[in-house]
CSV table of C-alpha atoms in Angstrom, one decimal:
chain,number,residue,atom,x,y,z
A,1,MET,CA,-62.8,-40.6,22.7
A,2,SER,CA,-63.1,-37.5,24.4
A,3,ARG,CA,-60.0,-34.9,24.5
A,4,VAL,CA,-58.8,-34.5,27.9
A,5,VAL,CA,-57.0,-30.8,27.0
A,6,PRO,CA,-58.7,-28.2,25.2
A,7,LYS,CA,-57.2,-28.1,22.1
A,8,ALA,CA,-55.5,-24.2,22.0
A,9,LEU,CA,-54.2,-25.4,25.5
A,10,GLN,CA,-52.5,-28.6,23.9
A,11,GLU,CA,-51.3,-26.5,20.8
A,12,VAL,CA,-49.3,-23.9,23.7
A,13,ILE,CA,-48.0,-26.9,25.4
A,14,ASP,CA,-46.6,-28.6,22.5
A,15,ALA,CA,-45.5,-25.2,21.4
A,16,LEU,CA,-43.5,-24.6,24.7
A,17,GLY,CA,-42.3,-28.2,24.3
A,18,LYS,CA,-40.2,-27.8,21.4
A,19,LEU,CA,-37.6,-25.2,23.6
A,20,PRO,CA,-34.6,-26.6,24.5
A,21,GLY,CA,-34.3,-27.8,28.3
A,22,VAL,CA,-38.1,-27.6,28.7
A,23,GLY,CA,-39.9,-31.2,29.3
A,24,PRO,CA,-43.3,-32.0,28.7
A,25,ARG,CA,-44.2,-31.2,32.5
A,26,SER,CA,-42.4,-28.0,32.3
A,27,ALA,CA,-44.7,-27.0,29.2
A,28,GLU,CA,-47.7,-28.0,31.1
A,29,ARG,CA,-46.9,-25.8,34.1
A,30,PHE,CA,-45.9,-22.6,31.5
A,31,ALA,CA,-49.1,-23.2,29.9
A,32,SER,CA,-51.2,-23.8,32.8
A,33,TYR,CA,-49.9,-20.5,34.1
A,34,LEU,CA,-50.3,-18.7,31.2
A,35,LEU,CA,-53.9,-19.6,31.1
A,36,ARG,CA,-54.6,-18.8,35.1
A,37,SER,CA,-53.1,-14.9,34.2
A,38,ASP,CA,-54.1,-11.8,32.5
A,39,PRO,CA,-54.5,-12.1,29.0
A,40,ALA,CA,-52.7,-8.9,29.0
A,41,LYS,CA,-49.7,-11.0,29.5
A,42,SER,CA,-49.9,-13.6,27.2
A,43,LYS,CA,-50.6,-10.6,24.5
A,44,ASP,CA,-47.5,-8.9,25.7
A,45,ILE,CA,-45.3,-12.2,25.4
A,46,ALA,CA,-47.0,-13.3,21.8
A,47,LYS,CA,-46.1,-9.7,20.4
A,48,ALA,CA,-42.7,-9.6,21.4
A,49,LEU,CA,-42.3,-13.4,20.1
A,50,GLN,CA,-43.4,-12.3,16.7
A,51,ASP,CA,-41.3,-8.4,16.8
A,52,LEU,CA,-38.3,-11.0,18.0
A,53,HIS,CA,-38.1,-11.6,13.8
A,54,GLU,CA,-39.5,-8.9,12.7
A,55,SER,CA,-37.2,-6.7,14.4
A,56,ILE,CA,-33.9,-8.2,14.9
A,57,ASP,CA,-31.2,-8.7,12.1
A,58,TYR,CA,-27.3,-9.1,12.0
A,59,CYS,CA,-24.7,-6.9,11.4
A,60,GLN,CA,-23.1,-7.3,8.0
A,61,ARG,CA,-19.4,-6.7,9.8
A,62,THR,CA,-19.6,-9.1,13.3
A,63,PHE,CA,-22.4,-11.1,13.1
A,64,ALA,CA,-23.9,-9.5,16.1
A,65,LEU,CA,-27.6,-9.1,16.9
A,66,ILE,CA,-28.7,-5.5,15.6
A,67,GLU,CA,-32.5,-3.6,15.1
A,68,LYS,CA,-33.8,-4.1,11.7
A,69,GLY,CA,-32.9,-1.1,9.4
A,70,LYS,CA,-28.8,-0.5,11.1
A,71,GLN,CA,-26.4,-2.3,8.8
A,72,LEU,CA,-23.9,-2.1,11.6
A,73,SER,CA,-23.1,-3.2,15.3
A,74,GLU,CA,-22.7,-0.3,17.5
A,75,LEU,CA,-19.9,-2.1,19.3
A,76,TYR,CA,-18.0,-1.9,15.4
A,77,ASP,CA,-19.0,1.5,14.6
A,78,ASN,CA,-18.4,3.2,17.7
A,79,PRO,CA,-15.4,4.7,17.1
A,80,ASP,CA,-14.2,4.1,20.6
A,81,ARG,CA,-13.6,0.5,20.0
A,82,ASP,CA,-10.8,-1.1,19.0
A,83,ARG,CA,-11.1,-3.2,15.6
A,84,SER,CA,-7.9,-4.1,15.6
A,85,LEU,CA,-8.6,-6.2,18.8
A,86,VAL,CA,-11.6,-8.9,18.0
A,87,ALA,CA,-13.2,-11.2,20.3
A,88,VAL,CA,-14.2,-14.7,18.5
A,89,VAL,CA,-17.2,-16.1,20.3
A,90,ALA,CA,-19.7,-18.8,18.7
A,91,GLU,CA,-23.1,-17.2,19.3
A,92,PRO,CA,-24.4,-13.3,19.3
A,93,LEU,CA,-25.5,-13.9,23.0
A,94,ASP,CA,-22.0,-14.8,24.2
A,95,ILE,CA,-21.4,-10.9,23.5
A,96,MET,CA,-23.5,-9.7,26.3
A,97,ALA,CA,-21.6,-12.0,28.7
A,98,LEU,CA,-18.6,-10.2,27.6
A,99,GLU,CA,-20.0,-6.8,27.5
A,100,LYS,CA,-21.4,-7.1,31.3
A,101,ILE,CA,-17.7,-6.9,32.4
A,102,GLY,CA,-17.3,-3.8,31.0
A,103,LYS,CA,-13.3,-4.8,30.4
A,104,PHE,CA,-13.1,-5.2,26.7
A,105,LYS,CA,-13.1,-2.6,24.3
A,106,GLY,CA,-12.4,-4.5,21.2
A,107,THR,CA,-14.8,-5.6,18.6
A,108,TYR,CA,-16.4,-8.9,18.2
A,109,HIS,CA,-16.8,-11.5,15.4
A,110,VAL,CA,-19.5,-14.2,15.8
A,111,LEU,CA,-18.8,-17.8,14.3
A,112,GLY,CA,-22.4,-18.4,14.1
A,113,GLY,CA,-22.0,-21.9,16.1
A,114,LEU,CA,-19.3,-24.4,17.3
A,115,ILE,CA,-17.6,-27.1,15.4
A,116,SER,CA,-19.8,-30.3,16.4
A,117,PRO,CA,-19.8,-33.4,14.0
A,118,ILE,CA,-22.3,-35.1,15.9
A,119,ASP,CA,-24.8,-32.2,15.4
A,120,GLY,CA,-23.6,-32.2,11.9
A,121,ILE,CA,-22.3,-28.5,12.4
A,122,GLY,CA,-18.7,-28.7,10.0
A,123,PRO,CA,-16.2,-25.4,9.5
A,124,ASP,CA,-18.1,-24.7,6.3
A,125,GLN,CA,-21.1,-23.7,8.6
A,126,LEU,CA,-19.0,-21.0,10.7
A,127,ARG,CA,-18.5,-17.8,9.4
A,128,ILE,CA,-14.3,-18.1,9.5
A,129,PRO,CA,-13.8,-17.2,6.1
A,130,GLU,CA,-15.4,-13.4,7.2
A,131,LEU,CA,-13.0,-13.4,10.1
A,132,MET,CA,-10.3,-14.0,7.8
A,133,LYS,CA,-11.6,-10.9,5.5
A,134,ARG,CA,-12.3,-8.8,8.3
A,135,ILE,CA,-8.2,-9.8,9.3
A,136,LYS,CA,-6.9,-8.4,6.6
A,137,GLU,CA,-9.5,-5.0,5.9
A,138,ASP,CA,-9.5,-3.9,9.6
A,139,GLU,CA,-5.7,-4.6,10.2
A,140,VAL,CA,-6.5,-7.0,13.4
A,141,GLN,CA,-3.5,-7.0,15.1
A,142,GLU,CA,-5.2,-9.7,17.9
A,143,ILE,CA,-7.5,-12.1,17.8
A,144,ILE,CA,-9.4,-13.6,21.0
A,145,LEU,CA,-10.6,-16.7,20.6
A,146,ALA,CA,-13.0,-16.4,23.5
A,147,THR,CA,-15.3,-19.9,22.5
A,148,ASN,CA,-16.4,-22.1,25.4
A,149,ALA,CA,-14.2,-24.4,27.8
A,150,SER,CA,-15.6,-27.3,26.0
A,151,VAL,CA,-14.6,-30.1,23.0
A,152,GLU,CA,-16.0,-28.6,21.0
A,153,GLY,CA,-15.0,-25.1,21.8
A,154,THR,CA,-11.1,-26.3,21.6
A,155,SER,CA,-12.0,-27.8,18.5
A,156,THR,CA,-12.9,-24.7,17.0
A,157,ALA,CA,-10.2,-22.6,18.3
A,158,VAL,CA,-7.5,-25.1,17.1
A,159,TYR,CA,-9.6,-25.3,13.6
A,160,ILE,CA,-9.1,-21.7,13.4
A,161,ARG,CA,-5.4,-21.2,14.7
A,162,ARG,CA,-4.6,-23.6,11.7
A,163,GLU,CA,-6.9,-21.9,9.3
A,164,LEU,CA,-5.1,-18.6,9.9
A,165,GLY,CA,-2.0,-20.3,9.1
A,166,ASP,CA,0.9,-17.5,8.6
A,167,MET,CA,-1.6,-14.5,8.8
A,168,PRO,CA,0.6,-11.6,10.8
A,169,VAL,CA,-2.1,-11.7,14.0
A,170,LYS,CA,-1.8,-12.5,17.7
A,171,MET,CA,-3.8,-15.2,18.6
A,172,THR,CA,-5.1,-15.7,22.4
A,173,ARG,CA,-7.4,-17.6,24.0
A,174,LEU,CA,-9.2,-17.0,27.3
A,175,ALA,CA,-7.6,-18.2,30.4
A,176,GLN,CA,-8.3,-21.8,31.6
A,177,GLY,CA,-10.3,-20.0,34.5
A,178,LEU,CA,-13.5,-21.3,33.1
A,179,PRO,CA,-14.9,-24.5,34.2
A,180,ILE,CA,-15.3,-27.1,31.6
A,181,GLY,CA,-18.2,-27.3,29.9
A,182,VAL,CA,-19.5,-24.1,30.9
A,183,ASP,CA,-21.1,-21.9,27.8
A,184,LEU,CA,-19.4,-18.4,27.9
A,185,GLU,CA,-22.9,-16.9,28.2
A,186,TYR,CA,-23.7,-18.5,31.7
A,187,ALA,CA,-19.7,-18.0,33.3
A,188,ASP,CA,-20.3,-15.2,36.4
A,189,GLN,CA,-18.4,-11.8,35.7
A,190,LEU,CA,-15.6,-12.3,37.9
A,191,THR,CA,-14.4,-15.2,36.6
A,192,LEU,CA,-14.6,-14.1,32.7
A,193,THR,CA,-13.1,-11.1,33.8
A,194,ARG,CA,-10.4,-13.0,34.9
A,195,ALA,CA,-10.1,-15.3,31.7
A,196,LEU,CA,-10.0,-12.0,29.4
A,197,GLU,CA,-7.2,-10.0,31.6
A,198,HIS,CA,-5.0,-13.5,32.1
A,199,ARG,CA,-5.4,-14.8,28.3
A,200,GLN,CA,-2.9,-17.1,26.8
A,201,ALA,CA,-1.1,-16.9,23.7
A,202,ILE,CA,-1.5,-20.2,21.1
């Protein structure tokens, strides 16, 4: 049987189709666009993807994304940042959302996900023990649970609240101006600013 699509093109379509939110038709359109474009564009994308894993690491303290070779995030190591105030987020890109509004002067702690039994993610897979260690060592005064306004985000916030128990730290949560089900990284800056400013004790 004759091959309708050349093998190299099909491999690109299959690879793009593995990305979340990219269906078969979208993968075909992206691959077709790259094929028609200047080959330099494909080479640039290929190099960027290769560098993605070779040039990026995680902060040993906050688990934010950092350049390979560094140990700590500038958002933690900067003396102008308040280490006694920690915003707890699910993923590294959530930090970008909060940093864009320019109102938060504390530090961050990346959990590495949210509790989601349906996806096989339990509390033991999150960086909660590391958070408890930071609370003690950095003398943290306030924890802002900046998880998404979703079932998973709320469940994770409740679990952390219970785990911290009687630790002498104030716990707040972003105000519920965030639409239900919207990921933090997609929230508009005005909504996120108000949610941060009007955070509530829990």
